JSON list of C-alpha atoms in Angstrom, two decimals:
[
{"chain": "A", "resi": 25, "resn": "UNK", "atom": "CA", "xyz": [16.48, -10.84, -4.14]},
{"chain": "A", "resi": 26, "resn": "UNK", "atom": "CA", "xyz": [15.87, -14.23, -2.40]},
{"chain": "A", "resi": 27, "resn": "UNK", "atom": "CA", "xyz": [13.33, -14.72, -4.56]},
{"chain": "A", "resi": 28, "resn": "UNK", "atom": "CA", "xyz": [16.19, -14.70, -7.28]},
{"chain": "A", "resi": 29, "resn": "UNK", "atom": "CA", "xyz": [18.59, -16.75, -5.47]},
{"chain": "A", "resi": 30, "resn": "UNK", "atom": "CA", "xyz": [15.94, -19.52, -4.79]},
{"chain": "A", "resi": 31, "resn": "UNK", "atom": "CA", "xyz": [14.74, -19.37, -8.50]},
{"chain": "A", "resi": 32, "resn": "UNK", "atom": "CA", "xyz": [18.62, -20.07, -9.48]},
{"chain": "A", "resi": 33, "resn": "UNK", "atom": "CA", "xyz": [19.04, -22.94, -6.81]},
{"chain": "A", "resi": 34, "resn": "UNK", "atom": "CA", "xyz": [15.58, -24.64, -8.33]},
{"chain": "A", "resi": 35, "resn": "UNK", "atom": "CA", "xyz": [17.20, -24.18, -11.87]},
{"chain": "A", "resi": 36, "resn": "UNK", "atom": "CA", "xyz": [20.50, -25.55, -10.79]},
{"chain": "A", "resi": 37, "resn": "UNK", "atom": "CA", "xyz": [18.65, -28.93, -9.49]},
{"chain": "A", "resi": 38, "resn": "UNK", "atom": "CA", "xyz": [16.36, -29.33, -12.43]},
{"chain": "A", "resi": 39, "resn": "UNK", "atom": "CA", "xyz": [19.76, -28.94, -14.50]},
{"chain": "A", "resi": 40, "resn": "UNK", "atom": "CA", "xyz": [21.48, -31.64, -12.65]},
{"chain": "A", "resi": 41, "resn": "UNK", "atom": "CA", "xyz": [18.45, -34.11, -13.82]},
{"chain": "A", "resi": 42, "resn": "UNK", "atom": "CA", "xyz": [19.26, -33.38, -17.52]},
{"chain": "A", "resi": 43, "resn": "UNK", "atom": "CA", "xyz": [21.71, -35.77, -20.00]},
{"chain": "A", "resi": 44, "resn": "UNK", "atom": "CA", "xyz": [25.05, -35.51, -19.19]},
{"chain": "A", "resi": 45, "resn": "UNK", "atom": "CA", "xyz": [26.08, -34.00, -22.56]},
{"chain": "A", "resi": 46, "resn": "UNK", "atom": "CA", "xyz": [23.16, -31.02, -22.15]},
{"chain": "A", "resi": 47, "resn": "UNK", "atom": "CA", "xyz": [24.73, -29.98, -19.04]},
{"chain": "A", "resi": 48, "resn": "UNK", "atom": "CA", "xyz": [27.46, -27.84, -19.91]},
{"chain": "A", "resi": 49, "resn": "UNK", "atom": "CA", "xyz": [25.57, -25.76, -22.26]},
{"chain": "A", "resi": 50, "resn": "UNK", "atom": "CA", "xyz": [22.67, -25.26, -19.38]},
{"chain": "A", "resi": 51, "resn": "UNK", "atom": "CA", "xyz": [24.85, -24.19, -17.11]},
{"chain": "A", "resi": 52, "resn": "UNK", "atom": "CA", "xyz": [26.41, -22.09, -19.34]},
{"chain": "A", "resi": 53, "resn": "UNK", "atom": "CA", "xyz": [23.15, -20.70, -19.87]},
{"chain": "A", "resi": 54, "resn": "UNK", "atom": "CA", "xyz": [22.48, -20.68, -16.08]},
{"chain": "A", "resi": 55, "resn": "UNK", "atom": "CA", "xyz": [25.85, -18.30, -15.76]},
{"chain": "A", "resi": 56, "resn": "UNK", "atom": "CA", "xyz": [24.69, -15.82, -18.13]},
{"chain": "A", "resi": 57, "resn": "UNK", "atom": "CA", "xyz": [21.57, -15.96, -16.24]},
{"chain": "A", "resi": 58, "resn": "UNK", "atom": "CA", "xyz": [23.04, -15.16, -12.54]},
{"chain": "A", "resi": 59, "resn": "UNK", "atom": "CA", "xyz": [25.10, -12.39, -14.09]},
{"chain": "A", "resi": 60, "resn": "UNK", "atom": "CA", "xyz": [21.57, -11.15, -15.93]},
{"chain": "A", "resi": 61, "resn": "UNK", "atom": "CA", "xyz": [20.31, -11.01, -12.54]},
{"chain": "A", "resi": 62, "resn": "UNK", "atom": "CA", "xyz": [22.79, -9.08, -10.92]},
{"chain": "A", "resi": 63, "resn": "UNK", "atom": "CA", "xyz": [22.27, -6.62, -13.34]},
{"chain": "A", "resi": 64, "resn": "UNK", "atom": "CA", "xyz": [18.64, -6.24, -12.56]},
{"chain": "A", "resi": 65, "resn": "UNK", "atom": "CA", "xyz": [19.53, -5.85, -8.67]},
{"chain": "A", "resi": 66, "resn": "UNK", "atom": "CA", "xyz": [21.65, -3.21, -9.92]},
{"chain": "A", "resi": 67, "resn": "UNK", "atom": "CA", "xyz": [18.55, -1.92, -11.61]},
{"chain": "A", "resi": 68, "resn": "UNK", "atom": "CA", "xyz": [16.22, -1.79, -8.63]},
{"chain": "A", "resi": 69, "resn": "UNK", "atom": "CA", "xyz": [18.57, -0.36, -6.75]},
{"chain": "A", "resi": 70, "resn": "UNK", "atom": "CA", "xyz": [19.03, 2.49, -8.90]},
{"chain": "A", "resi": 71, "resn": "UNK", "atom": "CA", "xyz": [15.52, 2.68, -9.42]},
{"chain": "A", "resi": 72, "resn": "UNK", "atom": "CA", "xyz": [14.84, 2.83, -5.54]},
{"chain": "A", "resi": 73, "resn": "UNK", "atom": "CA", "xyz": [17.21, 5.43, -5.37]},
{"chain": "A", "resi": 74, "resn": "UNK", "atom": "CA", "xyz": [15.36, 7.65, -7.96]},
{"chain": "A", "resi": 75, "resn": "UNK", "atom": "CA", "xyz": [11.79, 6.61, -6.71]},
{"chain": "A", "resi": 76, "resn": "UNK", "atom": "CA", "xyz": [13.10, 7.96, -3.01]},
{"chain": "A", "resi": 77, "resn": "UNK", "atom": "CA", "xyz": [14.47, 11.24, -4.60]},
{"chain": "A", "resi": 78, "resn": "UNK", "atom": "CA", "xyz": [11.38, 11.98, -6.86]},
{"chain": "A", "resi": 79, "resn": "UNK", "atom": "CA", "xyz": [8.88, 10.60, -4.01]},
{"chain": "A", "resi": 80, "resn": "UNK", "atom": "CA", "xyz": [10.31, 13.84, -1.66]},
{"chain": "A", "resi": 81, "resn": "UNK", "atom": "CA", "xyz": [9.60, 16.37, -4.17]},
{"chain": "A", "resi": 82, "resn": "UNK", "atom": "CA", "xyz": [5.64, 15.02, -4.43]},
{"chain": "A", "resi": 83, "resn": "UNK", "atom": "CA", "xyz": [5.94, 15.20, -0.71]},
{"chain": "A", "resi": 84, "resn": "UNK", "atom": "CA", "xyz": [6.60, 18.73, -0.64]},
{"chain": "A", "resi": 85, "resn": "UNK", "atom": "CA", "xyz": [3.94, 19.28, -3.04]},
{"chain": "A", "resi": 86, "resn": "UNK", "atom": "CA", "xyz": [1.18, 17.20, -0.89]},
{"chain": "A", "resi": 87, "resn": "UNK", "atom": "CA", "xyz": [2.51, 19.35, 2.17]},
{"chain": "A", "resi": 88, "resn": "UNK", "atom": "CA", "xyz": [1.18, 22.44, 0.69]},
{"chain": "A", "resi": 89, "resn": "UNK", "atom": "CA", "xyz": [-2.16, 20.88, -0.46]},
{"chain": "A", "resi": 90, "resn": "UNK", "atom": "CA", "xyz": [-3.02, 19.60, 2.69]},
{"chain": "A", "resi": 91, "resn": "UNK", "atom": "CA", "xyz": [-2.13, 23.34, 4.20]},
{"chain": "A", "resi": 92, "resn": "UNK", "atom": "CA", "xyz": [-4.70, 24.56, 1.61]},
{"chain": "A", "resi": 93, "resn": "UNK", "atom": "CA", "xyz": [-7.20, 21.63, 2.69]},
{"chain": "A", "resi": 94, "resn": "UNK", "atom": "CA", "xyz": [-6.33, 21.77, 6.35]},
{"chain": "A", "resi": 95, "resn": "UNK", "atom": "CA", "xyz": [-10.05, 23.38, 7.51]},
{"chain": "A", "resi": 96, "resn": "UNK", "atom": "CA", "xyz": [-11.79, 21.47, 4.20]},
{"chain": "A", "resi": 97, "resn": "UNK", "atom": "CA", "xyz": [-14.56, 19.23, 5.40]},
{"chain": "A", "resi": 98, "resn": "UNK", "atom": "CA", "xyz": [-15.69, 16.18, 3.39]},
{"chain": "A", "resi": 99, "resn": "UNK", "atom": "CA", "xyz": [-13.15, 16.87, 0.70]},
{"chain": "A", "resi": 100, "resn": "UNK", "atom": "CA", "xyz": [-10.98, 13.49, 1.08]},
{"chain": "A", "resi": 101, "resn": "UNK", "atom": "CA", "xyz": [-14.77, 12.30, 2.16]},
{"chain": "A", "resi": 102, "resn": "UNK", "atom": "CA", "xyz": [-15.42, 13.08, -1.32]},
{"chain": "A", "resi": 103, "resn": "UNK", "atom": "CA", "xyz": [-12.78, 11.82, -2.88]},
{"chain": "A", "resi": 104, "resn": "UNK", "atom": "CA", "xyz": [-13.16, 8.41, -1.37]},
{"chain": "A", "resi": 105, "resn": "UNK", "atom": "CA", "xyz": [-16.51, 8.10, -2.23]},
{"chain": "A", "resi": 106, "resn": "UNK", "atom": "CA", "xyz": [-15.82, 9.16, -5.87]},
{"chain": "A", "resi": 107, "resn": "UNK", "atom": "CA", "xyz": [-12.48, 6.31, -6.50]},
{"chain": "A", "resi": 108, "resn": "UNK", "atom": "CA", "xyz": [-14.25, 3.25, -7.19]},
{"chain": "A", "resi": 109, "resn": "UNK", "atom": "CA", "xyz": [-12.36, 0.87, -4.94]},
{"chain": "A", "resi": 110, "resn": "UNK", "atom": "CA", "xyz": [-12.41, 2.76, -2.25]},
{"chain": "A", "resi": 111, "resn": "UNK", "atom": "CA", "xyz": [-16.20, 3.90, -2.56]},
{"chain": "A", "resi": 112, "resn": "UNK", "atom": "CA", "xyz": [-16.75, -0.17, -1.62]},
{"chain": "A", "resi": 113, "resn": "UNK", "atom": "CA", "xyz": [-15.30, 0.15, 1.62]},
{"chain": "A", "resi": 114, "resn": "UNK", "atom": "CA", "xyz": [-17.06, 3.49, 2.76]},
{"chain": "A", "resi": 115, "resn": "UNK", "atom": "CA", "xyz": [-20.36, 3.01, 4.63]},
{"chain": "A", "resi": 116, "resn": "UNK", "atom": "CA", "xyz": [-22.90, 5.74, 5.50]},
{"chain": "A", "resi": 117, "resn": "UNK", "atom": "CA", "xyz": [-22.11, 5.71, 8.95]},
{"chain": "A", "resi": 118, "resn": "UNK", "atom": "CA", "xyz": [-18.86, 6.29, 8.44]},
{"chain": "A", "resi": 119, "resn": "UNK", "atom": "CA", "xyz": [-19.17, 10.00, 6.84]},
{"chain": "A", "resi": 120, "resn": "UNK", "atom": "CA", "xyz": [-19.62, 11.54, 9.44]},
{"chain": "A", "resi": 121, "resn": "UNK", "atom": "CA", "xyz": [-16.28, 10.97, 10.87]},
{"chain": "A", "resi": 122, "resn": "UNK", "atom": "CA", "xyz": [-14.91, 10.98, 7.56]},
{"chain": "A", "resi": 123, "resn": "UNK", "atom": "CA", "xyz": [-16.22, 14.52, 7.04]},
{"chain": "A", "resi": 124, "resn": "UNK", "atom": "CA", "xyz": [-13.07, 15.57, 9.76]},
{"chain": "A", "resi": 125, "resn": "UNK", "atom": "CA", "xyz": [-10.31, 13.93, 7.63]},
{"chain": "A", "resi": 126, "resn": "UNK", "atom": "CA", "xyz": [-7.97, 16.59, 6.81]},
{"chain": "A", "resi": 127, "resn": "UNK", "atom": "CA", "xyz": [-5.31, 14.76, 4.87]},
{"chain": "A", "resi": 128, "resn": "UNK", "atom": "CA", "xyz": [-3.76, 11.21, 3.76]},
{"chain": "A", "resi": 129, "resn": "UNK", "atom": "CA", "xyz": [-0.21, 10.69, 2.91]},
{"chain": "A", "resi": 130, "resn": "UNK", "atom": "CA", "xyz": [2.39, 8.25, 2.71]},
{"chain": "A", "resi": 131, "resn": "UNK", "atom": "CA", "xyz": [6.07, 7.68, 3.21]},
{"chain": "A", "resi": 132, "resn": "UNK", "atom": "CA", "xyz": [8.11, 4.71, 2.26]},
{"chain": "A", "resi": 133, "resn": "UNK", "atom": "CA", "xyz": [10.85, 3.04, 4.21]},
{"chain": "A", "resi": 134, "resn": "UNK", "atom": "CA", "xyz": [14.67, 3.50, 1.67]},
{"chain": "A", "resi": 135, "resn": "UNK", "atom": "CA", "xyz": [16.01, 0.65, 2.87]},
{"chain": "A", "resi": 136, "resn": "UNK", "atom": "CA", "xyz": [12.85, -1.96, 3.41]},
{"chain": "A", "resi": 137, "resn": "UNK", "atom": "CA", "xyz": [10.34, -3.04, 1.20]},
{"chain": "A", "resi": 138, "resn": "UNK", "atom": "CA", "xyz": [7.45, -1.11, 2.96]},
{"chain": "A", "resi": 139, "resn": "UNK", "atom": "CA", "xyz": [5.16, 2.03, 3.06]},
{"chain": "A", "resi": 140, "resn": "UNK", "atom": "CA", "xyz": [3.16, 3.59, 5.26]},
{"chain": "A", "resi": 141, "resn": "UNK", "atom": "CA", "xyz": [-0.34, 5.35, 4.84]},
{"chain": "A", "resi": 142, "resn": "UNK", "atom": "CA", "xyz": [-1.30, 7.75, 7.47]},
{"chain": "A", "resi": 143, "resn": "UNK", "atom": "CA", "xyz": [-4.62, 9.55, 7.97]},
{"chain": "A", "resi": 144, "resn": "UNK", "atom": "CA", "xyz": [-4.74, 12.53, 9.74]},
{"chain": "A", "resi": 145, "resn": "UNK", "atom": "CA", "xyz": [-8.02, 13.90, 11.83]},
{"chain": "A", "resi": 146, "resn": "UNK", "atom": "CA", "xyz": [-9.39, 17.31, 13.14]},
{"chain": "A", "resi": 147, "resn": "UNK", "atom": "CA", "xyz": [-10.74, 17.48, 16.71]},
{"chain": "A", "resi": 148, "resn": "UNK", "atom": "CA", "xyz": [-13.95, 15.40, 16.59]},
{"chain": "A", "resi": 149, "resn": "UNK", "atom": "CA", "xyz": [-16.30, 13.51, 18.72]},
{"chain": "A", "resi": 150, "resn": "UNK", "atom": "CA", "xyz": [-16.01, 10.14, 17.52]},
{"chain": "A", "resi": 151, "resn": "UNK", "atom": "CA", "xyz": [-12.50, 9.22, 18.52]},
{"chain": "A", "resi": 152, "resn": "UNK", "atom": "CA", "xyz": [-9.12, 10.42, 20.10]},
{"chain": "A", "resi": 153, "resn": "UNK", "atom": "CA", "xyz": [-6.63, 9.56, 17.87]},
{"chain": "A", "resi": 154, "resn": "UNK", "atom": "CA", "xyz": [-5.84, 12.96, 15.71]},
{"chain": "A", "resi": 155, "resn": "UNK", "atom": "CA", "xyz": [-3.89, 10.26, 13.32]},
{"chain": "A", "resi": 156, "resn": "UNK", "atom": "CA", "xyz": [-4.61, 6.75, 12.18]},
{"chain": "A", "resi": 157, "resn": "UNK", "atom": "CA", "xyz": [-1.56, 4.65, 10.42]},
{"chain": "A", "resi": 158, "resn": "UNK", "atom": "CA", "xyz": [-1.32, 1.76, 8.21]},
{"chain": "A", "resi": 159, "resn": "UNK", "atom": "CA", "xyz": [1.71, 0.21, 7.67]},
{"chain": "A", "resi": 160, "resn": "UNK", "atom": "CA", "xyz": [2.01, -2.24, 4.54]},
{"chain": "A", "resi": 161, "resn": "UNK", "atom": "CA", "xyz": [5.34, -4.57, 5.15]},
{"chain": "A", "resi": 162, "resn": "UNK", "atom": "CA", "xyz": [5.87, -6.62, 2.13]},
{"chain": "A", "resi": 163, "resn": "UNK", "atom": "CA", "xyz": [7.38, -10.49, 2.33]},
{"chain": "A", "resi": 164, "resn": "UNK", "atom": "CA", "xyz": [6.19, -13.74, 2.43]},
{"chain": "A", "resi": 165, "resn": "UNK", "atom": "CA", "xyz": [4.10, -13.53, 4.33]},
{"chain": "A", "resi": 166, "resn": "UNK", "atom": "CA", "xyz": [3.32, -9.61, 3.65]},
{"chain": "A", "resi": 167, "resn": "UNK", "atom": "CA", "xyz": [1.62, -7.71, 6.57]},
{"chain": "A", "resi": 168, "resn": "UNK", "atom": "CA", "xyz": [-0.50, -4.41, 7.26]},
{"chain": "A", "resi": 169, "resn": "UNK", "atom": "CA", "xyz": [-0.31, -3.08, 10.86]},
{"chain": "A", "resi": 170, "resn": "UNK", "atom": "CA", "xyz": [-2.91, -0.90, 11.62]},
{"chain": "A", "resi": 171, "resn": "UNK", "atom": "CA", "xyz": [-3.60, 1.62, 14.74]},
{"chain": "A", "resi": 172, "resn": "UNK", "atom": "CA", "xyz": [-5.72, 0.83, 17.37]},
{"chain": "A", "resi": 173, "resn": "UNK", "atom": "CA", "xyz": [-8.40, 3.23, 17.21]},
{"chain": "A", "resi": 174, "resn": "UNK", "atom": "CA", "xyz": [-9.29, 4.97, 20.74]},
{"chain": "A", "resi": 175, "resn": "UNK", "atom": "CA", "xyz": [-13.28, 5.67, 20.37]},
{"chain": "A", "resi": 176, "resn": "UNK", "atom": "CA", "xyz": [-15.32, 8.38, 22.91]},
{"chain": "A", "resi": 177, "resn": "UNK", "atom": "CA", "xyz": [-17.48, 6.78, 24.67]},
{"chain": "A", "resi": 178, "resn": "UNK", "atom": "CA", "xyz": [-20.56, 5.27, 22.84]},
{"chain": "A", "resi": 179, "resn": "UNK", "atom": "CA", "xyz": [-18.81, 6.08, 19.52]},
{"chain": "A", "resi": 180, "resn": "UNK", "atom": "CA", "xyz": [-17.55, 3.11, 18.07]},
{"chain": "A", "resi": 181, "resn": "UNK", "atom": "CA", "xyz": [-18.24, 2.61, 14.73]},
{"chain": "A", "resi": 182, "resn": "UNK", "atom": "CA", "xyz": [-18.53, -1.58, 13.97]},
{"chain": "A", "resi": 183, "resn": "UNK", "atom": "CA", "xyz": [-17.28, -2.68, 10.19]},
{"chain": "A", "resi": 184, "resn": "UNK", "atom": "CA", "xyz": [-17.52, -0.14, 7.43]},
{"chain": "A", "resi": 185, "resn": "UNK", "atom": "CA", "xyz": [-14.03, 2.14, 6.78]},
{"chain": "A", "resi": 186, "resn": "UNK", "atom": "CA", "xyz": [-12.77, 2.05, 9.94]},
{"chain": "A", "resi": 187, "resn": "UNK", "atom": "CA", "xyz": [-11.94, -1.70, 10.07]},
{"chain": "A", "resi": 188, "resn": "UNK", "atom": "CA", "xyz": [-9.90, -1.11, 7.19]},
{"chain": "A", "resi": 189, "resn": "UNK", "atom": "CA", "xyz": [-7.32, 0.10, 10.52]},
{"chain": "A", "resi": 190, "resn": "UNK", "atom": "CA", "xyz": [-7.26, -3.83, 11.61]},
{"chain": "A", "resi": 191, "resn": "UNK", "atom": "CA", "xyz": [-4.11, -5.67, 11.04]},
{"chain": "A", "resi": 192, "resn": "UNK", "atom": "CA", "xyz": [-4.05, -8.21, 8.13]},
{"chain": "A", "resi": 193, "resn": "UNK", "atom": "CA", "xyz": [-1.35, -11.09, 7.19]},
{"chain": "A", "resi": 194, "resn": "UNK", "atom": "CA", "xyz": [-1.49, -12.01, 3.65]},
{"chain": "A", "resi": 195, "resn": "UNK", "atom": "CA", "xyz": [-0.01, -15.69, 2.82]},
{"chain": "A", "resi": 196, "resn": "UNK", "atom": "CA", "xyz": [1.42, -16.94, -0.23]},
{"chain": "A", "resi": 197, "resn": "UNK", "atom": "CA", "xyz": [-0.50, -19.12, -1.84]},
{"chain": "A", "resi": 198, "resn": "UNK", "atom": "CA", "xyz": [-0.46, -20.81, -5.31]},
{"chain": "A", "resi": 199, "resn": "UNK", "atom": "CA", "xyz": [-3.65, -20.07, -6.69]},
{"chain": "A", "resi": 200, "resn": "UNK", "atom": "CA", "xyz": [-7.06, -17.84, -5.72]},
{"chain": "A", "resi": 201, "resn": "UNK", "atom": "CA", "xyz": [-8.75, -21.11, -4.74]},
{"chain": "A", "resi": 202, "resn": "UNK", "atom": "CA", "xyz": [-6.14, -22.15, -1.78]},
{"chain": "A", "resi": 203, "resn": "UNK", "atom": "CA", "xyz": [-7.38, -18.61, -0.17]},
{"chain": "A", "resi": 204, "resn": "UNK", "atom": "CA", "xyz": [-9.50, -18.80, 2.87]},
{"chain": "A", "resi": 205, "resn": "UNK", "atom": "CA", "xyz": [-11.78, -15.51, 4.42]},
{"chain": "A", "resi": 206, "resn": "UNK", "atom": "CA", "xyz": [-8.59, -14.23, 5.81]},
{"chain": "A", "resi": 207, "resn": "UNK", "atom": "CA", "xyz": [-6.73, -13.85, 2.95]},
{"chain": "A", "resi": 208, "resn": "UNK", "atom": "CA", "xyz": [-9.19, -12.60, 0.99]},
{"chain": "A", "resi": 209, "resn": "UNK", "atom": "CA", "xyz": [-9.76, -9.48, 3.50]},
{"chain": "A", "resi": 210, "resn": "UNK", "atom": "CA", "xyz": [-5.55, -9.56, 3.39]},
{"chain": "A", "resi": 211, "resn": "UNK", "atom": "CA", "xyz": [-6.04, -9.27, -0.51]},
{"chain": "A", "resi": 212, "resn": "UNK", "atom": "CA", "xyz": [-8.84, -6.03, -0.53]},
{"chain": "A", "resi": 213, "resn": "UNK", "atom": "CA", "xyz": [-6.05, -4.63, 2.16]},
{"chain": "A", "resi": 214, "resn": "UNK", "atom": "CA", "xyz": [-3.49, -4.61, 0.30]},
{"chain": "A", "resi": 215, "resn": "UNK", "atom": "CA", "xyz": [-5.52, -3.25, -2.54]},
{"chain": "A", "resi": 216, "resn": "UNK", "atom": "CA", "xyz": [-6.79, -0.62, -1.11]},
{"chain": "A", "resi": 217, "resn": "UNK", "atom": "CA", "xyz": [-3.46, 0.39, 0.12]},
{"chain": "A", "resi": 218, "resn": "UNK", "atom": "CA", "xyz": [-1.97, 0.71, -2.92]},
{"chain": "A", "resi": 219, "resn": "UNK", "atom": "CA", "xyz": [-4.79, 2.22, -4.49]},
{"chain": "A", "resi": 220, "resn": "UNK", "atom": "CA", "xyz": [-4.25, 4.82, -1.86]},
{"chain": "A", "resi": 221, "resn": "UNK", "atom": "CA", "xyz": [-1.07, 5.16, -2.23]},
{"chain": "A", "resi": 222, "resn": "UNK", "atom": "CA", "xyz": [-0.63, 5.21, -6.31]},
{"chain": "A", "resi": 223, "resn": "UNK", "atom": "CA", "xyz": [-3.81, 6.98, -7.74]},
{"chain": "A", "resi": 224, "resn": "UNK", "atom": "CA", "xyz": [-6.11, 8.66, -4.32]},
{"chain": "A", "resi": 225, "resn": "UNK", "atom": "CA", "xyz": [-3.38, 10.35, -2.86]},
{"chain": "A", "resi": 226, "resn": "UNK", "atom": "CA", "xyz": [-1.62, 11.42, -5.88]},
{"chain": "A", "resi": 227, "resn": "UNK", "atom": "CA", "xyz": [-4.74, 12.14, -7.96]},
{"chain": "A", "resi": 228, "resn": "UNK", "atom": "CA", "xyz": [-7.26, 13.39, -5.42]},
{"chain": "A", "resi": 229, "resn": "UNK", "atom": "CA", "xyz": [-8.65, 17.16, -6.67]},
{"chain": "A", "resi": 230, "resn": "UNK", "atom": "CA", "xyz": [-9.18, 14.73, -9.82]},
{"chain": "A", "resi": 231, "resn": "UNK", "atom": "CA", "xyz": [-12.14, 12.44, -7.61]},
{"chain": "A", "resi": 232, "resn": "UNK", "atom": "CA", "xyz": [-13.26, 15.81, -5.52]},
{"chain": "A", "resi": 233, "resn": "UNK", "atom": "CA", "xyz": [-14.32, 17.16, -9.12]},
{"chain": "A", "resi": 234, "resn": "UNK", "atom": "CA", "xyz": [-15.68, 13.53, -10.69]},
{"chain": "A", "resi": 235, "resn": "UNK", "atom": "CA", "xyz": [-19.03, 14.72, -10.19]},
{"chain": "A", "resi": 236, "resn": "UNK", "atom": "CA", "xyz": [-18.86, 18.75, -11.00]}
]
């Protein structure tokens, strides 16, 4: 919504620069324009509301798939490899870690523009975290925290999938050509996140069976 408010303060200025005898009917106009955007705060409110009430029942229904999946090795392996976006970021050294991911969900925060992803791990002997989080906080700037992975000794796996888990701070900027290297690996982040989030996790026996 401060996006709003600043977008009506920038048209109030560039009305005061008009004729004198256009300004009345501008900001006329401009009135009927706040009150058109207080009825689309109304909207997204209402539409959070139903996104948070539907988004519980898909949780319960991921619950009981990942029960099913729980001792399934290499099936979100699979699926990965199988989405095109997120085949890009999986190396071949990463599968065999990847073979002990049990599940990935997701939960939003209500009340904050914000979701989390979380990966969850069987007992294996590449690292000690059982769970690995990313949490996508959107804003200007917009920022993805990720967990600090805790590798076994001599495990550590350099680039590929798992540096997906570093934190990125994505800027505004006004076009693709004012981003520098960060931004760009802010950019796939946030991609890749929502990819996650909207189609993988959603979707997934659809990618384990791409190739059957």
């Amino acid at each position: 919504m401060e996006e709003l408010k600043a977008q009506e303060q920038k048209a109030l200025e560039a009305a005061s620069l008009l004729p004198e005898e256009e300004r009345p009917l501008i900001h006329s106009i401009l009135e009927l324009q706040k009150h058109r955007d207080q009825v689309y705060s109304e909207y997204l409110s209402e539409l959070r509301q139903l996104e948070n009430k539907y988004e519980e029942k898909y949780c319960e229904i991921y619950s009981e798939r990942a029960q099913l999946l729980w001792n399934k090795e290499r099936y979100w392996l699979t699926v990965l490899k199988n989405n095109e976006l997120s085949s890009s970021f999986v190396y071949p050294q990463d599968e065999e870690l990847l073979k002990y991911l049990a599940d990935i969900k997701y939960y939003s925060d209500p009340q904050v523009d914000s979701f989390t992803l979380q990966f969850e791990f069987r007992e294996n002997p590449f690292m000690h975290n059982s769970v690995l989080e990313k949490k996508y906080t959107l804003g200007k700037p917009s920022k993805a925290q990720g967990t600090e992975i805790q590798w076994k000794e001599a495990q550590t796996l350099e680039g590929g999938f798992f540096k997906y888990f570093e934190s990125r701070v994505k800027k505004a900027v006004d076009s693709d050509e004012d981003m520098d290297e960060e931004n760009l690996l802010a950019q796939e982040d946030f991609e890749l996140g929502t990819e996650l989030r909207d189609e993988i996790i959603p979707n997934s026996v659809l990618y384990y069976l791409k190739d059957f």
